[in-house]
Every structure is written in structure tokens, then in C-alpha cells.
mmCIF file of C-alpha atoms in Angstrom:
data_model
loop_
_atom_site.group_PDB
_atom_site.id
_atom_site.type_symbol
_atom_site.label_atom_id
_atom_site.label_comp_id
_atom_site.label_asym_id
_atom_site.label_seq_id
_atom_site.Cartn_x
_atom_site.Cartn_y
_atom_site.Cartn_z
ATOM 1 C CA UNK A 4 130.285 72.071 53.003
ATOM 2 C CA UNK A 5 132.461 72.441 55.850
ATOM 3 C CA UNK A 6 134.346 70.617 58.189
ATOM 4 C CA UNK A 7 133.564 71.960 61.004
ATOM 5 C CA UNK A 8 129.806 71.316 60.011
ATOM 6 C CA UNK A 9 130.524 67.388 59.742
ATOM 7 C CA UNK A 10 132.397 67.543 63.170
ATOM 8 C CA UNK A 11 129.689 69.204 65.355
ATOM 9 C CA UNK A 12 126.873 67.095 63.653
ATOM 10 C CA UNK A 13 128.402 63.631 63.638
ATOM 11 C CA UNK A 14 128.632 64.329 67.821
ATOM 12 C CA UNK A 15 124.755 65.636 67.758
ATOM 13 C CA UNK A 16 122.266 64.176 69.861
ATOM 14 C CA UNK A 17 120.003 60.664 68.328
ATOM 15 C CA UNK A 18 116.838 62.988 68.540
ATOM 16 C CA UNK A 19 118.710 65.393 66.251
ATOM 17 C CA UNK A 20 118.435 64.280 62.297
ATOM 18 C CA UNK A 21 122.505 64.304 60.349
ATOM 19 C CA UNK A 22 121.091 65.769 57.472
ATOM 20 C CA UNK A 23 119.013 69.135 59.229
ATOM 21 C CA UNK A 24 122.039 69.536 61.327
ATOM 22 C CA UNK A 25 124.571 69.647 58.672
ATOM 23 C CA UNK A 26 121.905 71.866 56.646
ATOM 24 C CA UNK A 27 121.178 74.103 59.582
ATOM 25 C CA UNK A 28 125.188 74.577 60.516
ATOM 26 C CA UNK A 29 126.252 74.963 57.675
ATOM 27 C CA UNK A 30 123.623 77.859 56.743
ATOM 28 C CA UNK A 31 124.594 79.622 59.679
ATOM 29 C CA UNK A 32 128.477 79.686 59.114
ATOM 30 C CA UNK A 33 127.249 80.683 55.275
ATOM 31 C CA UNK A 34 125.099 83.650 56.435
ATOM 32 C CA UNK A 35 127.668 84.571 59.386
ATOM 33 C CA UNK A 36 131.030 84.170 57.481
ATOM 34 C CA UNK A 37 131.556 81.038 60.595
ATOM 35 C CA UNK A 38 131.352 83.790 63.590
ATOM 36 C CA UNK A 39 127.901 82.321 64.874
ATOM 37 C CA UNK A 40 129.933 78.796 65.962
ATOM 38 C CA UNK A 41 133.536 79.726 65.819
ATOM 39 C CA UNK A 42 133.913 79.437 69.479
ATOM 40 C CA UNK A 43 130.852 76.743 69.946
ATOM 41 C CA UNK A 44 131.590 72.929 71.487
ATOM 42 C CA UNK A 45 132.791 70.367 68.984
ATOM 43 C CA UNK A 46 131.172 67.948 70.818
ATOM 44 C CA UNK A 47 128.219 66.954 73.310
ATOM 45 C CA UNK A 48 126.661 70.620 73.548
ATOM 46 C CA UNK A 49 123.281 69.467 73.205
ATOM 47 C CA UNK A 50 123.342 66.624 75.688
ATOM 48 C CA UNK A 51 120.513 66.740 78.613
ATOM 49 C CA UNK A 52 119.818 70.008 77.538
ATOM 50 C CA UNK A 53 117.530 71.795 78.405
ATOM 51 C CA UNK A 54 118.380 71.272 82.358
ATOM 52 C CA UNK A 55 117.773 74.848 83.518
ATOM 53 C CA UNK A 56 114.848 77.556 82.525
ATOM 54 C CA UNK A 57 115.305 79.407 79.222
ATOM 55 C CA UNK A 58 115.437 83.137 79.369
ATOM 56 C CA UNK A 59 113.278 84.364 76.474
ATOM 57 C CA UNK A 60 113.957 88.248 75.889
ATOM 58 C CA UNK A 61 110.758 90.621 75.234
ATOM 59 C CA UNK A 62 112.527 93.695 73.689
ATOM 60 C CA UNK A 63 109.172 95.330 74.011
ATOM 61 C CA UNK A 64 106.749 96.522 77.135
ATOM 62 C CA UNK A 65 104.325 94.117 78.618
ATOM 63 C CA UNK A 66 100.840 93.923 76.823
ATOM 64 C CA UNK A 67 102.326 94.740 73.673
ATOM 65 C CA UNK A 68 102.366 92.651 70.515
ATOM 66 C CA UNK A 69 105.692 91.222 70.748
ATOM 67 C CA UNK A 70 105.159 90.369 74.780
ATOM 68 C CA UNK A 71 101.994 88.841 74.228
ATOM 69 C CA UNK A 72 102.879 86.629 71.048
ATOM 70 C CA UNK A 73 106.303 85.704 72.959
ATOM 71 C CA UNK A 74 104.388 84.907 76.525
ATOM 72 C CA UNK A 75 102.428 82.862 74.131
ATOM 73 C CA UNK A 76 104.910 80.854 72.584
ATOM 74 C CA UNK A 77 107.342 80.343 75.416
ATOM 75 C CA UNK A 78 104.559 78.740 77.533
ATOM 76 C CA UNK A 79 104.408 75.998 74.880
ATOM 77 C CA UNK A 80 108.265 75.597 74.462
ATOM 78 C CA UNK A 81 107.754 75.400 78.102
ATOM 79 C CA UNK A 82 105.220 72.196 77.903
ATOM 80 C CA UNK A 83 107.514 71.101 75.014
ATOM 81 C CA UNK A 84 110.618 71.216 76.355
ATOM 82 C CA UNK A 85 110.314 70.357 79.691
ATOM 83 C CA UNK A 86 111.727 73.129 81.983
ATOM 84 C CA UNK A 87 110.138 76.734 82.134
ATOM 85 C CA UNK A 88 111.106 79.649 79.700
ATOM 86 C CA UNK A 89 110.306 82.287 81.160
ATOM 87 C CA UNK A 90 109.791 85.802 79.657
ATOM 88 C CA UNK A 91 111.981 88.892 80.670
ATOM 89 C CA UNK A 92 110.596 92.246 79.370
ATOM 90 C CA UNK A 93 113.457 94.378 78.392
ATOM 91 C CA UNK A 94 112.031 97.768 76.421
ATOM 92 C CA UNK A 95 113.358 100.489 75.280
ATOM 93 C CA UNK A 96 115.334 102.166 72.182
ATOM 94 C CA UNK A 97 113.265 100.837 69.648
ATOM 95 C CA UNK A 98 113.388 97.004 70.716
ATOM 96 C CA UNK A 99 117.486 97.771 70.836
ATOM 97 C CA UNK A 100 117.909 97.574 74.247
ATOM 98 C CA UNK A 101 116.443 93.863 74.563
ATOM 99 C CA UNK A 102 118.148 92.472 71.257
ATOM 100 C CA UNK A 103 121.964 94.361 73.069
ATOM 101 C CA UNK A 104 121.163 92.635 76.112
ATOM 102 C CA UNK A 105 120.489 89.077 73.869
ATOM 103 C CA UNK A 106 123.664 89.906 71.799
ATOM 104 C CA UNK A 107 126.078 90.058 75.162
ATOM 105 C CA UNK A 108 124.232 86.966 76.861
ATOM 106 C CA UNK A 109 126.512 83.766 77.415
ATOM 107 C CA UNK A 110 125.980 81.773 74.488
ATOM 108 C CA UNK A 111 124.634 78.696 76.368
ATOM 109 C CA UNK A 112 121.374 77.914 74.923
ATOM 110 C CA UNK A 113 119.515 79.877 78.057
ATOM 111 C CA UNK A 114 118.496 82.757 76.457
ATOM 112 C CA UNK A 115 116.684 83.905 73.375
ATOM 113 C CA UNK A 116 114.985 86.922 72.433
ATOM 114 C CA UNK A 117 112.036 87.553 70.618
ATOM 115 C CA UNK A 118 112.822 90.224 67.113
ATOM 116 C CA UNK A 119 110.982 92.514 65.096
ATOM 117 C CA UNK A 120 111.457 93.935 62.068
ATOM 118 C CA UNK A 121 113.857 96.930 63.896
ATOM 119 C CA UNK A 122 116.599 93.871 63.754
ATOM 120 C CA UNK A 123 116.278 95.109 59.788
ATOM 121 C CA UNK A 124 115.916 98.541 60.609
ATOM 122 C CA UNK A 125 118.459 99.751 62.987
ATOM 123 C CA UNK A 126 121.467 98.940 60.836
ATOM 124 C CA UNK A 127 120.428 101.817 58.716
ATOM 125 C CA UNK A 128 119.201 104.451 61.518
ATOM 126 C CA UNK A 129 121.875 104.496 63.797
ATOM 127 C CA UNK A 130 125.731 104.692 63.560
ATOM 128 C CA UNK A 131 126.565 103.090 66.915
ATOM 129 C CA UNK A 132 124.431 100.051 68.295
ATOM 130 C CA UNK A 133 125.809 97.958 71.337
ATOM 131 C CA UNK A 134 125.199 94.961 69.016
ATOM 132 C CA UNK A 135 126.240 93.465 65.327
ATOM 133 C CA UNK A 136 122.761 91.404 64.206
ATOM 134 C CA UNK A 137 124.848 89.375 62.096
ATOM 135 C CA UNK A 138 128.133 89.565 64.184
ATOM 136 C CA UNK A 139 126.580 88.607 67.700
ATOM 137 C CA UNK A 140 122.929 87.030 66.877
ATOM 138 C CA UNK A 141 122.167 83.598 65.144
ATOM 139 C CA UNK A 142 118.580 83.040 63.401
ATOM 140 C CA UNK A 143 116.684 80.081 65.067
ATOM 141 C CA UNK A 144 113.158 80.757 63.753
ATOM 142 C CA UNK A 145 110.871 82.518 62.204
ATOM 143 C CA UNK A 146 107.616 83.062 64.243
ATOM 144 C CA UNK A 147 104.999 85.324 63.216
ATOM 145 C CA UNK A 148 103.127 87.852 60.921
ATOM 146 C CA UNK A 149 100.636 90.680 61.625
ATOM 147 C CA UNK A 150 99.498 92.636 58.280
ATOM 148 C CA UNK A 151 99.337 96.031 58.945
ATOM 149 C CA UNK A 152 96.012 98.045 57.864
ATOM 150 C CA UNK A 153 96.020 101.950 56.120
ATOM 151 C CA UNK A 154 93.214 103.739 58.587
ATOM 152 C CA UNK A 155 91.962 106.974 57.838
ATOM 153 C CA UNK A 156 89.591 109.298 59.879
ATOM 154 C CA UNK A 157 85.837 109.273 58.734
ATOM 155 C CA UNK A 158 85.763 113.337 58.057
ATOM 156 C CA UNK A 159 89.064 112.342 55.128
ATOM 157 C CA UNK A 160 87.143 112.285 51.946
ATOM 158 C CA UNK A 161 88.191 109.611 50.481
ATOM 159 C CA UNK A 162 86.738 105.636 50.441
ATOM 160 C CA UNK A 163 89.422 104.264 48.702
ATOM 161 C CA UNK A 164 93.466 104.289 48.811
ATOM 162 C CA UNK A 165 93.584 105.382 45.244
ATOM 163 C CA UNK A 166 91.206 108.508 46.128
ATOM 164 C CA UNK A 167 93.199 109.095 49.042
ATOM 165 C CA UNK A 168 96.531 109.402 46.967
ATOM 166 C CA UNK A 169 94.718 111.746 44.609
ATOM 167 C CA UNK A 170 94.043 114.075 47.649
ATOM 168 C CA UNK A 171 97.606 114.165 48.951
ATOM 169 C CA UNK A 172 98.507 114.887 45.534
ATOM 170 C CA UNK A 173 96.019 117.919 44.957
ATOM 171 C CA UNK A 174 96.817 119.218 48.384
ATOM 172 C CA UNK A 175 100.536 118.898 48.986
ATOM 173 C CA UNK A 176 101.318 119.048 52.782
ATOM 174 C CA UNK A 177 97.934 119.129 54.128
ATOM 175 C CA UNK A 178 97.171 115.771 54.734
ATOM 176 C CA UNK A 179 99.206 113.874 57.803
ATOM 177 C CA UNK A 180 99.973 110.565 59.182
ATOM 178 C CA UNK A 181 100.328 109.381 62.556
ATOM 179 C CA UNK A 182 103.018 106.875 63.221
ATOM 180 C CA UNK A 183 104.822 104.954 66.772
ATOM 181 C CA UNK A 184 107.970 107.117 65.957
ATOM 182 C CA UNK A 185 110.605 107.822 63.920
ATOM 183 C CA UNK A 186 111.849 104.582 62.369
ATOM 184 C CA UNK A 187 108.816 102.657 63.435
ATOM 185 C CA UNK A 188 107.394 100.429 60.940
ATOM 186 C CA UNK A 189 104.071 102.028 60.411
ATOM 187 C CA UNK A 190 106.110 105.440 59.493
ATOM 188 C CA UNK A 191 108.368 103.701 57.072
ATOM 189 C CA UNK A 192 105.133 102.506 55.604
ATOM 190 C CA UNK A 193 103.693 106.160 55.028
ATOM 191 C CA UNK A 194 107.405 107.304 53.832
ATOM 192 C CA UNK A 195 107.457 104.535 51.265
ATOM 193 C CA UNK A 196 103.525 105.403 50.192
ATOM 194 C CA UNK A 197 105.060 108.710 49.823
ATOM 195 C CA UNK A 198 107.964 107.745 47.861
ATOM 196 C CA UNK A 199 105.505 105.249 45.523
ATOM 197 C CA UNK A 200 103.490 107.448 44.463
ATOM 198 C CA UNK A 201 105.320 110.923 44.646
ATOM 199 C CA UNK A 202 102.694 112.712 47.649
ATOM 200 C CA UNK A 203 103.693 114.861 50.263
ATOM 201 C CA UNK A 204 102.036 113.689 53.562
ATOM 202 C CA UNK A 205 103.191 115.376 57.214
ATOM 203 C CA UNK A 206 104.544 112.945 60.055
ATOM 204 C CA UNK A 207 103.537 113.282 63.441
ATOM 205 C CA UNK A 208 105.080 110.916 65.596
ATOM 206 C CA UNK A 209 103.580 109.535 68.524
ATOM 207 C CA UNK A 210 104.607 107.338 71.571
ATOM 208 C CA UNK A 211 103.801 104.393 70.121
ATOM 209 C CA UNK A 212 101.038 103.257 67.204
ATOM 210 C CA UNK A 213 98.068 102.630 69.385
ATOM 211 C CA UNK A 214 98.436 106.712 70.846
ATOM 212 C CA UNK A 215 98.773 107.834 66.970
ATOM 213 C CA UNK A 216 95.749 105.734 66.314
ATOM 214 C CA UNK A 217 93.731 107.068 69.447
ATOM 215 C CA UNK A 218 94.624 110.754 68.204
ATOM 216 C CA UNK A 219 93.143 110.098 64.973
ATOM 217 C CA UNK A 220 90.266 108.924 66.193
ATOM 218 C CA UNK A 221 89.998 112.461 68.472
ATOM 219 C CA UNK A 222 90.791 114.290 64.781
ATOM 220 C CA UNK A 223 94.166 114.989 65.201
ATOM 221 C CA UNK A 224 95.426 113.701 62.836
ATOM 222 C CA UNK A 225 93.986 112.293 59.130
ATOM 223 C CA UNK A 226 95.921 108.528 58.762
ATOM 224 C CA UNK A 227 97.791 105.503 60.457
ATOM 225 C CA UNK A 228 99.030 102.721 59.688
ATOM 226 C CA UNK A 229 98.552 99.680 62.314
ATOM 227 C CA UNK A 230 98.259 96.422 62.705
ATOM 228 C CA UNK A 231 95.216 94.402 61.781
ATOM 229 C CA UNK A 232 94.216 93.084 65.101
ATOM 230 C CA UNK A 233 94.059 96.773 67.026
ATOM 231 C CA UNK A 234 92.031 98.402 64.212
ATOM 232 C CA UNK A 235 89.107 96.059 63.866
ATOM 233 C CA UNK A 236 87.577 96.948 66.815
ATOM 234 C CA UNK A 237 87.629 100.822 65.516
ATOM 235 C CA UNK A 238 86.800 99.473 62.286
ATOM 236 C CA UNK A 239 83.516 97.867 63.635
ATOM 237 C CA UNK A 240 82.518 100.745 65.705
ATOM 238 C CA UNK A 241 82.699 103.013 62.661
ATOM 239 C CA UNK A 242 85.347 105.030 64.209
ATOM 240 C CA UNK A 243 87.805 104.980 61.187
ATOM 241 C CA UNK A 244 88.105 103.968 57.535
ATOM 242 C CA UNK A 245 89.785 101.071 56.115
ATOM 243 C CA UNK A 246 91.513 101.615 52.635
ATOM 244 C CA UNK A 247 93.738 98.843 51.984
ATOM 245 C CA UNK A 248 95.580 96.030 54.040
ATOM 246 C CA UNK A 249 99.662 95.492 53.333
ATOM 247 C CA UNK A 250 99.461 92.428 52.477
ATOM 248 C CA UNK A 251 99.510 89.948 49.403
ATOM 249 C CA UNK A 252 95.934 88.695 50.918
ATOM 250 C CA UNK A 253 92.942 89.785 52.163
ATOM 251 C CA UNK A 254 92.337 89.141 55.884
ATOM 252 C CA UNK A 255 89.999 86.631 56.573
ATOM 253 C CA UNK A 256 88.609 88.990 59.238
ATOM 254 C CA UNK A 257 87.897 91.938 57.059
ATOM 255 C CA UNK A 258 86.981 90.425 53.647
ATOM 256 C CA UNK A 259 85.792 93.736 52.384
ATOM 257 C CA UNK A 260 88.934 95.270 52.616
ATOM 258 C CA UNK A 261 91.302 95.194 49.369
ATOM 259 C CA UNK A 262 95.075 94.498 49.885
ATOM 260 C CA UNK A 263 97.156 97.582 48.191
ATOM 261 C CA UNK A 264 97.937 96.077 44.946
ATOM 262 C CA UNK A 265 94.115 95.581 44.430
ATOM 263 C CA UNK A 266 93.598 98.920 45.795
ATOM 264 C CA UNK A 267 96.042 99.863 43.805
ATOM 265 C CA UNK A 268 99.194 100.785 44.531
ATOM 266 C CA UNK A 269 102.169 97.645 43.851
ATOM 267 C CA UNK A 270 105.046 96.983 46.003
ATOM 268 C CA UNK A 271 103.676 98.183 49.172
ATOM 269 C CA UNK A 272 103.368 95.681 51.206
ATOM 270 C CA UNK A 273 104.806 95.996 54.915
ATOM 271 C CA UNK A 274 104.079 93.578 57.743
ATOM 272 C CA UNK A 275 104.977 93.210 61.623
ATOM 273 C CA UNK A 276 106.947 89.907 61.789
ATOM 274 C CA UNK A 277 108.570 88.161 64.556
ATOM 275 C CA UNK A 278 111.530 85.521 64.750
ATOM 276 C CA UNK A 279 113.579 83.966 67.278
ATOM 277 C CA UNK A 280 117.421 84.644 67.472
ATOM 278 C CA UNK A 281 119.999 83.199 70.029
ATOM 279 C CA UNK A 282 123.639 84.475 70.829
ATOM 280 C CA UNK A 283 125.902 84.016 68.436
ATOM 281 C CA UNK A 284 128.371 81.090 69.452
ATOM 282 C CA UNK A 285 125.374 79.487 70.791
ATOM 283 C CA UNK A 286 126.281 75.250 69.967
ATOM 284 C CA UNK A 287 124.584 74.445 66.921
ATOM 285 C CA UNK A 288 122.551 71.301 68.283
ATOM 286 C CA UNK A 289 120.593 73.495 70.865
ATOM 287 C CA UNK A 290 119.948 76.146 67.776
ATOM 288 C CA UNK A 291 118.466 72.816 65.841
ATOM 289 C CA UNK A 292 116.801 71.518 68.955
ATOM 290 C CA UNK A 293 115.088 75.103 69.856
ATOM 291 C CA UNK A 294 114.033 75.940 65.747
ATOM 292 C CA UNK A 295 112.308 72.788 65.191
ATOM 293 C CA UNK A 296 110.791 72.661 68.707
ATOM 294 C CA UNK A 297 109.603 76.578 67.949
ATOM 295 C CA UNK A 298 108.071 75.175 64.752
ATOM 296 C CA UNK A 299 106.154 72.337 66.124
ATOM 297 C CA UNK A 300 104.755 74.850 68.593
ATOM 298 C CA UNK A 301 103.638 77.699 65.983
ATOM 299 C CA UNK A 302 101.793 74.416 64.458
ATOM 300 C CA UNK A 303 100.115 73.221 67.537
ATOM 301 C CA UNK A 304 96.172 74.006 67.080
ATOM 302 C CA UNK A 305 96.143 75.061 70.292
ATOM 303 C CA UNK A 306 98.797 78.014 70.178
ATOM 304 C CA UNK A 307 97.244 78.988 66.686
ATOM 305 C CA UNK A 308 94.069 79.302 68.306
ATOM 306 C CA UNK A 309 95.582 81.953 70.984
ATOM 307 C CA UNK A 310 97.664 83.712 68.190
ATOM 308 C CA UNK A 311 94.891 84.166 65.627
ATOM 309 C CA UNK A 312 92.291 85.204 68.843
ATOM 310 C CA UNK A 313 95.554 87.948 69.122
ATOM 311 C CA UNK A 314 94.878 88.325 65.400
ATOM 312 C CA UNK A 315 98.055 87.351 64.539
ATOM 313 C CA UNK A 316 98.911 84.777 61.839
ATOM 314 C CA UNK A 317 101.533 82.123 62.901
ATOM 315 C CA UNK A 318 104.322 82.091 59.965
ATOM 316 C CA UNK A 319 106.765 79.067 61.008
ATOM 317 C CA UNK A 320 109.835 78.777 59.136
ATOM 318 C CA UNK A 321 113.535 77.760 59.593
ATOM 319 C CA UNK A 322 116.601 79.465 60.512
ATOM 320 C CA UNK A 323 117.729 79.782 56.925
ATOM 321 C CA UNK A 324 113.995 81.313 56.280
ATOM 322 C CA UNK A 325 114.769 83.780 59.161
ATOM 323 C CA UNK A 326 117.641 84.935 58.058
ATOM 324 C CA UNK A 327 116.858 85.153 54.422
ATOM 325 C CA UNK A 328 113.713 87.563 55.460
ATOM 326 C CA UNK A 329 116.268 89.575 57.521
ATOM 327 C CA UNK A 330 118.741 90.112 54.747
ATOM 328 C CA UNK A 331 115.989 91.277 52.568
ATOM 329 C CA UNK A 332 114.108 93.363 55.086
ATOM 330 C CA UNK A 333 117.630 95.426 55.700
ATOM 331 C CA UNK A 334 118.193 95.817 52.416
ATOM 332 C CA UNK A 335 114.921 97.055 51.585
ATOM 333 C CA UNK A 336 115.019 99.350 54.370
ATOM 334 C CA UNK A 337 118.419 100.695 53.978
ATOM 335 C CA UNK A 338 117.016 101.605 50.403
ATOM 336 C CA UNK A 339 114.124 103.855 51.836
ATOM 337 C CA UNK A 340 115.666 105.426 54.478
ATOM 338 C CA UNK A 341 118.758 106.546 52.499
ATOM 339 C CA UNK A 342 116.163 107.917 49.943
ATOM 340 C CA UNK A 343 114.277 109.939 52.923
ATOM 341 C CA UNK A 344 117.588 110.768 54.872
ATOM 342 C CA UNK A 345 116.647 109.836 58.208
ATOM 343 C CA UNK A 346 119.073 109.224 61.085
ATOM 344 C CA UNK A 347 118.434 108.634 64.919
ATOM 345 C CA UNK A 348 121.901 108.978 66.612
#
């Protein structure tokens, strides 16, 4: 373990355990080549923290799932920390505007950002980003996950995922699917299905997954993959047909809908997750403190109930677990994006 980790943790606030501090500091040094804390103050960085409002950047518009989850988490963190956590929407470029703003913010512990899988997808889509996630952002805590579900229009003559695949194979290039735009998770999920099952579906991009689902309900497209929470009202109204949940387990609200594996397709798991990040070089005492507070918030019954009402699953995890998730997802999406030759420059 590095001498820097011991130096930082020897001067930690009493509220932070020595072992937890050492693990967190060493982890981030290992993951980010030491750059995350290379310029962090060696002593006293967490003393009296926080002493002013904290900014939480939400890289999507008001009303988006990212916005709703971020505001709910921010409110709970405000209660626990004793200082306001102020949400700031910075939408644009698939979340990259907000991520870039966070990366360029002072590493003083008063700016955080709630990232989506875009943080793992964008490096493979763009040759020039205004930030480098591994260099400029430090993982703090894993937050939530929202399972995706594959829907078809009722006119599509397929009652199961396997039937839909057989139909696509028998009529290549005839069936189409909507997405929230090139490079979004629901676009890439369909590209993964195409690759896994060797089928040809036509991509029809919209400005957001919700608009894509509306288009499918109106009969403009045949299929769409969206978060479960968005789909439940339409499924119950009979406006769409659910074929599979792209998750390891069935969703309690839709127990009749099989998982993708149960429906006959292995390795077809695609979720929409959120993670909390800070600017690199944020003092490790502060990263540890906020990580612990975020996990505590996500384990609280009132926030869990609030998230459940949104159709979102709390998924509290450490900085280490978030870093591992981003690393795995970056590699997985890079392979997929390379295979379909997708670039957005």
C-alpha cells in the first residue's frame, strides 16, 4: 500500500475509520494511476466538511430519470450532511456536457455528478471528449439500477422473444426498432441482440427513448427497449407487449415477464445504472465521507420507498464497486461498438 495512503489516513477525521480510509485511498490510487489524489492536501482536508452548499450536477434535463433519482438522493444527503445539496441540470451530448463540467470543477468536495452508463460508452463513441473519465473523475458510490424491458407493438406476430427473433431472421431488414438516439443504451441493447442472434433489425432513432416508445405505440416502429418504470403503464393498458426483461431476475412488478435468459437469449443483460463521481484530486477523506453517506441514504427506508415509486432499484455500492462496474462496462461496450463500426464524431 502506498505511503501516500498512510499519510492521508493518519490525518483523517475521527469519524472516518482508518481501515476504510486506507482501502478507499489505495483503491482509487490503483484505479487511476495516482492521478486522482496526486494534488490532494495531505492533512485536514475533511475537517469541518461540509461548510457550504454542495452542487450535484445532473447531466440530463429536468424530469428525466437521472434528474429524479439525483434530486431524491440529494434531498436525503442534505438531511444527513446538514448542508444543502443543490441539483444543477447540465444536459447535452448524451450526458457529456455535465460530465465535462464536473471534471473541470475545483476538487474541493463541493461538486459531484450523477453519471449514467454514458460514462462507459462515450470513450468508444467519440475520439475527442472534453474530459477523460479515468483521469478527471473519481468514483464515489454506486447508486441505483433500472432494468430495461423489450417491448413490441401488438400488431407484431410474436408472443415471445424467440418468436420475435425467428420472425426477424425470416424477414431480414423488415422489422425495425426505436431508440433514444445513436449510442444510447437502448440502441446498443438492440445492437447486442442483433449480434447475439445474427438478425437484421433496422434502427430508427428518436430524440429520447420516451419518444421512441410513443412512436411504437403509434405503430411507427415494431420494437423498443425502455426502462421498466416507463413501460409498466403501457403494458397494463395493453398498448404494448412485453417479451423479456433484460436482467438477471424477474421484476416483481411484472412477474409474468421472463428474463432474457429465460426467454432463450444468454448474455443479453443491459441495465441503466447511476453512479456518483467527484472531480479527480478531491480529498480522499471527503470521498470516503460522501461515499458512506450516499450508501447510508440508499439504505434508508424512506429513500428506498421513494425510488421504488419511480420504478428504480437502490443499488448502493462502494467506490471500488463503482470503479469495477465502469471498468467492466467500458470494455463490454467498446467491443460491441467496435463490432458495429459506430462513431459519433
